[in-house]
XYZ file of C-alpha atoms in Angstrom:
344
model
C -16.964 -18.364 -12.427
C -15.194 -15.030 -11.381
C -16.551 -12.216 -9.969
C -18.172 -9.459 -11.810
C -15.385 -6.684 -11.950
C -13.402 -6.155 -15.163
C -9.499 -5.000 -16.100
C -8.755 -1.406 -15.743
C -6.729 0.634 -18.002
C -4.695 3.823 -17.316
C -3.023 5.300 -19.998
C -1.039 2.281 -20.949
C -1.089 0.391 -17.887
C -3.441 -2.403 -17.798
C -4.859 -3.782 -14.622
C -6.315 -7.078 -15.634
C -7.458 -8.210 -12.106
C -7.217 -4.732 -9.737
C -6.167 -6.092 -6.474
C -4.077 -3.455 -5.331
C -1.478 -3.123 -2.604
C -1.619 -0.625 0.021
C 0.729 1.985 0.404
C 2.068 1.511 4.063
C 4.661 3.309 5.870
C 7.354 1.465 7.169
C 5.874 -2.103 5.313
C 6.032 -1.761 1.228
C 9.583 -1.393 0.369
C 11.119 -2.496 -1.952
C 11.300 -6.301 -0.798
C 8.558 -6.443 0.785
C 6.643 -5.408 -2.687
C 8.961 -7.831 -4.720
C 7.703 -10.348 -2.594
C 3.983 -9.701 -3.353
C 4.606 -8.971 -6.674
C 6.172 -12.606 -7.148
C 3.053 -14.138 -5.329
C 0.614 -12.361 -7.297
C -0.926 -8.790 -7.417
C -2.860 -6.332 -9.878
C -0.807 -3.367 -8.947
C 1.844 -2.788 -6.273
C 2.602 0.465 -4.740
C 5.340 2.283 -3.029
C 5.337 3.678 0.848
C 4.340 7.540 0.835
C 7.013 9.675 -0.144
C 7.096 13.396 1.202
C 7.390 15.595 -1.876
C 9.750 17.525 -0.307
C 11.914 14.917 0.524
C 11.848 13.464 -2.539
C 13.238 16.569 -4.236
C 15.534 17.391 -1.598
C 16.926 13.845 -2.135
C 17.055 14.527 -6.052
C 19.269 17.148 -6.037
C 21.857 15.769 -3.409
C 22.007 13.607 -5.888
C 22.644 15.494 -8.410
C 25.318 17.684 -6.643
C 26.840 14.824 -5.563
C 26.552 13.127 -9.412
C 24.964 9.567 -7.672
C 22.200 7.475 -9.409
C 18.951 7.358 -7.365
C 17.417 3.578 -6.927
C 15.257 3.149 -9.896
C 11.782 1.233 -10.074
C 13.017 -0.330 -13.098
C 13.084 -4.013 -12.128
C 9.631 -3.781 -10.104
C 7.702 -4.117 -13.313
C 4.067 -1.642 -13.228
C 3.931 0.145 -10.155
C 2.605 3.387 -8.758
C 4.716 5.738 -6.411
C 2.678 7.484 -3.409
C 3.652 10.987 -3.123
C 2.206 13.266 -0.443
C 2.766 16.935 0.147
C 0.942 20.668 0.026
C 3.018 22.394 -2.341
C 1.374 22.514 -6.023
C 4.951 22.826 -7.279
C 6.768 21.103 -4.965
C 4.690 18.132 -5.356
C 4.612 18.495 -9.502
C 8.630 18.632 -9.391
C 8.084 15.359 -7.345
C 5.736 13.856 -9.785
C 9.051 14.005 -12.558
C 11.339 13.189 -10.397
C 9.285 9.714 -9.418
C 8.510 9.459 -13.447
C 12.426 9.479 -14.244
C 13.087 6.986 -11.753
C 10.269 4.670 -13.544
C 6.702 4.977 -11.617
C 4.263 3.592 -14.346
C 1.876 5.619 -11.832
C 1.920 8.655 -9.333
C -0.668 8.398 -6.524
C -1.514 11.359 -4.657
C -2.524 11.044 -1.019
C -5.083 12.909 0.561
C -6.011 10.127 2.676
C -3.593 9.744 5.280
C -4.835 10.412 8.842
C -1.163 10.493 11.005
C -0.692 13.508 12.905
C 2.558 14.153 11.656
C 1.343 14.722 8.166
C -1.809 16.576 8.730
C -0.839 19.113 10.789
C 2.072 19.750 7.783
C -1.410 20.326 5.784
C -0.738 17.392 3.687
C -2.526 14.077 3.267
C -6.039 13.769 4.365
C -5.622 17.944 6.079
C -6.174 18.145 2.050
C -9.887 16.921 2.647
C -10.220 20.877 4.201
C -8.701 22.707 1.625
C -10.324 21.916 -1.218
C -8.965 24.795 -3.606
C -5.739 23.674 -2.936
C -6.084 20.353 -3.293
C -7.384 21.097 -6.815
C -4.383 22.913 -7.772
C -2.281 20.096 -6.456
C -4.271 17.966 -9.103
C -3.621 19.618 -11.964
C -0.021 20.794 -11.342
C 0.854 16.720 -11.099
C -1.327 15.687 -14.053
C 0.548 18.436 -15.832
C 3.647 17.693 -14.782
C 3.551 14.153 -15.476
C 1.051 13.574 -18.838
C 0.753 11.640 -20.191
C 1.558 9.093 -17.351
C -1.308 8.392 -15.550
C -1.937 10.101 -12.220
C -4.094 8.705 -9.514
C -5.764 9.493 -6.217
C -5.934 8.088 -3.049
C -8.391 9.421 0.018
C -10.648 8.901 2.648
C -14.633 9.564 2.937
C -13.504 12.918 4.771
C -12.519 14.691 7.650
C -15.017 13.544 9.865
C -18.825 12.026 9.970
C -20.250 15.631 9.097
C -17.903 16.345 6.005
C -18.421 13.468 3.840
C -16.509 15.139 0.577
C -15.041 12.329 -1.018
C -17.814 12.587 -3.871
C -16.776 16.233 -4.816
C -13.277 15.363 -4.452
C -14.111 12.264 -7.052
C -15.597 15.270 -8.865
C -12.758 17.423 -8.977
C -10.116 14.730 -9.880
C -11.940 13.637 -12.475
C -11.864 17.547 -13.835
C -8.375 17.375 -13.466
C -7.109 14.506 -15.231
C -7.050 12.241 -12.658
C -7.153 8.660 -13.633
C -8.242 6.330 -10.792
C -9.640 7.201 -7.166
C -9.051 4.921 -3.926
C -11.415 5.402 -1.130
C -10.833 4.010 2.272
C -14.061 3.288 4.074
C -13.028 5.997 7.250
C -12.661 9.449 7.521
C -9.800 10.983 9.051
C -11.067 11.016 12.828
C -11.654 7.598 12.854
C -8.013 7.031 12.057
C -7.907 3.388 12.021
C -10.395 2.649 14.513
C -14.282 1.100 14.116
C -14.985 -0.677 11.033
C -14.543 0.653 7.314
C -17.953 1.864 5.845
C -17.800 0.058 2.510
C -21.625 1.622 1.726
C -20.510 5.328 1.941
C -17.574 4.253 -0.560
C -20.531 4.213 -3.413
C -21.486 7.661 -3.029
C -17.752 8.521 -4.506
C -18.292 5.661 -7.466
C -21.491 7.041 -8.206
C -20.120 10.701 -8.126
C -17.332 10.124 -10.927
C -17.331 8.260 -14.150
C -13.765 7.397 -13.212
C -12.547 3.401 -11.975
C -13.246 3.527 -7.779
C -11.192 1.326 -5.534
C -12.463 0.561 -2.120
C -10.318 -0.116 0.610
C -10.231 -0.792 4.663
C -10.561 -3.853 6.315
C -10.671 -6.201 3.553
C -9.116 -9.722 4.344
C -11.184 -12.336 3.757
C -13.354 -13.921 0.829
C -16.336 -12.384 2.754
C -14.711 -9.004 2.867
C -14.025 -8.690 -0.567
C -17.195 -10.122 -1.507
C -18.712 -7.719 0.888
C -16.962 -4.498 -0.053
C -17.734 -4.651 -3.539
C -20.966 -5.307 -3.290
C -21.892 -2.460 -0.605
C -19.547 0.162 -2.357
C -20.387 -0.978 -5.878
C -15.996 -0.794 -6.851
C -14.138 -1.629 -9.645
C -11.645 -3.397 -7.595
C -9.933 -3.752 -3.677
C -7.184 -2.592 -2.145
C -5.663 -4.327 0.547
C -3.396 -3.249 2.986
C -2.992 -4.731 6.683
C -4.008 -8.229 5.436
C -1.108 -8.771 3.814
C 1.346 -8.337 6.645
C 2.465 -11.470 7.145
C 0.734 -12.990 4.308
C 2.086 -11.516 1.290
C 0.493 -13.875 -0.493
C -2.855 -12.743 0.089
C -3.043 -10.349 -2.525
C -3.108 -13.604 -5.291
C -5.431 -15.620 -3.288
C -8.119 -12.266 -3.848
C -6.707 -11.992 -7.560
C -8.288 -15.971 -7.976
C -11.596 -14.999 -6.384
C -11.936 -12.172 -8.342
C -11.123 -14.615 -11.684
C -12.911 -18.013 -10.688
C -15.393 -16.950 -7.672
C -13.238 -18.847 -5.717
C -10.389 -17.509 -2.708
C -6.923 -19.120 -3.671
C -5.616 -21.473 -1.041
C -3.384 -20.139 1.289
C 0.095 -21.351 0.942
C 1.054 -24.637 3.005
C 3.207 -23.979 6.533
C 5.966 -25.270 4.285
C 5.460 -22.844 1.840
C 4.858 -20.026 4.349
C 8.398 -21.059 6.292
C 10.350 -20.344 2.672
C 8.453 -17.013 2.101
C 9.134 -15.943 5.380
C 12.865 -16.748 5.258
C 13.189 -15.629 1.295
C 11.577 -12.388 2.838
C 14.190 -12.165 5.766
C 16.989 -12.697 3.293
C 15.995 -9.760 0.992
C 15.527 -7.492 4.196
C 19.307 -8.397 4.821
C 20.421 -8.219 1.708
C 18.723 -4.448 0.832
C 19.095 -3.165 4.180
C 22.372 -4.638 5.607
C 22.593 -6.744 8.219
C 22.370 -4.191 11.672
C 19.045 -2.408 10.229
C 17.797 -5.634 8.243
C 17.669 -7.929 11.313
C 15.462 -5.115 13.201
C 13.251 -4.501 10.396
C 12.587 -7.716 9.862
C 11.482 -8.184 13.462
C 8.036 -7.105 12.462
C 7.606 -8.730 9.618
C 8.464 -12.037 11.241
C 6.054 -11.566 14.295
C 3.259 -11.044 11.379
C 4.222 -14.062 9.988
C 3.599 -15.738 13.157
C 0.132 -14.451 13.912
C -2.127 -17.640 15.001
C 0.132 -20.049 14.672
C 1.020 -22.459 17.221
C 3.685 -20.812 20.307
C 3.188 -17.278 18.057
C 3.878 -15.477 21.260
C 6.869 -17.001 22.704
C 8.412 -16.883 19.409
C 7.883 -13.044 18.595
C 9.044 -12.400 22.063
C 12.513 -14.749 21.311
C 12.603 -13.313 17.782
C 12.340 -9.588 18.838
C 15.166 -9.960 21.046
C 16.975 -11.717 18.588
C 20.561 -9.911 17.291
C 22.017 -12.305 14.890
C 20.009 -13.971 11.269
C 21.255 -16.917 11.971
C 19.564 -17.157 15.238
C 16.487 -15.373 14.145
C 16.023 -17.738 10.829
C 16.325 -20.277 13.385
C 13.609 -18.983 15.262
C 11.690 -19.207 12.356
C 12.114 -22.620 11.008
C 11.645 -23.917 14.526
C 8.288 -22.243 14.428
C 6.880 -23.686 11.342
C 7.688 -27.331 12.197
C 6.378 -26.786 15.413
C 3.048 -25.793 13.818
C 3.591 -28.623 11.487
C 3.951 -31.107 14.149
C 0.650 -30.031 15.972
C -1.046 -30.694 12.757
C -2.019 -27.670 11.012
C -2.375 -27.470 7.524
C -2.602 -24.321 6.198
C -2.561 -20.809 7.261
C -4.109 -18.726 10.200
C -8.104 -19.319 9.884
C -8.743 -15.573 8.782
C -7.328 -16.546 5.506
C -10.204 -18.064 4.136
């Protein structure tokens, strides 16, 4: 029997089981979400895009009379924008629209220097005024496409604001709010506080996602519970197993975590996933991208460290694929199964 948390819907998207994927920087591109997408998720989403960026990009476009890469053949997904500019961030918000977003997320929640000290991302969690106006310029610019909202509990331990926030965004127009379990001081260090995650669901009438350190059956289990969600988020978890997302999907429908896939299985998403790395990136930047995704892969499996330090030197696919294959019959000889033991 599943799991007591219902479908979700947002202004004509429908999120029948809301396991969500992470917006990560440098790891949800466009293969990498095709691949999840394939092996089962509620709702993919992009890495954050600067709002500035993004329209800076748009017009050289334009000058220069060149398409921009649409999300067209992604199916329902949600593009992470993150900036301090009301307008600059609502001219954005279109711009992501026209190039197919189902969804715009709005991040106040990440903690990197680089983007809070540009006042953006979870620097936002300290300016509350103009983090309201930032909400309503995007639901504005974008109705009636649904807008949603991604933070943390705060800034720190003695400005837990996510509830007023939750407040706020529901004032706005926003649609959906993701809380991960940390403030911003605690970065990605400790442990995610899954409890303090209910003070924002109880706060808003609006759907709450919890997210942070949510891998396992347990975790998931857990997280709802304590935080009293309407659904997870997972991020980390699925590097290297993409396919983690589905297996949370079918313990969310049946009460029971979906099987990992067998070494076998995990050797052709692993090389399917090089392949598309080559294929969107080229081969120069595709072969070092993919270095990281292939050591994730490899994490407690059998000779995992000699092979990420063989496949990070590694210049040529052929040699790297190699790498690869070599190390899931290697862990198929020694008699595992299944995947790494923190999939269950």
């Amino acid at each position: 029997m599943g799991m007591n948390v219902g479908a979700i819907e947002l202004g004509g998207v429908r999120l029948d089981t809301p396991v969500i994927l992470a917006p990560m920087s440098g790891v949800t591109d466009k293969p990498f979400r095709r691949l999840v997408g394939r092996l089962g998720a509620g709702l993919l989403v992009s890495e954050m895009i600067a709002s500035e960026a993004s329209v800076r990009a748009a017009r050289r476009a334009m000058r220069a009379r060149k398409l921009q890469e649409d999300y067209g053949d992604e199916g329902p997904m949600a593009v992470q924008l993150a900036g301090c500019d009301p307008d600059t961030m609502a001219e954005a918000a279109r711009i992501q629209r026209d190039r197919g977003a189902a969804i715009v997320d709005i991040n106040f929640g990440c903690p990197v220097k680089k983007i809070v000290t540009k006042y953006a991302g979870s620097a936002l969690m300290r300016e509350e005024a103009l983090a309201g106006r930032i909400l309503e310029r995007v639901v504005e610019a974008v109705h009636p496409l649904p807008v949603t909202l991604k933070m943390r509990l705060g800034w720190d331990r003695d400005s837990l604001n996510a509830p007023a926030f939750a407040r706020m965004a529901q004032d706005a127009g926003i649609r959906l709010i993701t809380v991960h379990g940390r403030t911003r001081q605690q970065l990605y260090n400790g442990t995610a506080d899954w409890a303090e995650v209910a003070a924002t669901k109880q706060a808003t009438d609006l759907p709450v996602i919890v997210n942070g350190d949510i891998d396992t059956a347990a975790d998931v289990r857990g997280a709802l519970a304590a935080s009293g969600a309407d659904g997870v988020m997972i991020g980390r978890a699925a590097c290297g197993a993409p396919w983690r997302l589905g297996q949370v999907m079918q313990l969310l429908q049946t009460g029971r975590m979906g099987a990992a896939p067998a070494l076998a299985r995990q050797a052709e998403i692993a090389l399917t996933h090089y392949d598309a790395l080559l294929s969107y990136y080229g081969s120069h930047r595709g072969v070092r991208i993919a270095r990281k995704h292939m050591a994730w892969y490899a994490s407690g499996l059998p000779g995992a460290a000699a092979f990420k330090r063989a496949v990070m030197a590694a210049e040529r696919p052929d040699a790297a694929k190699a790498l690869v294959r070599q190390l899931y019959a290697d862990a198929q000889d020694a008699g595992s199964a299944t995947a790494r033991p923190r999939a269950a």
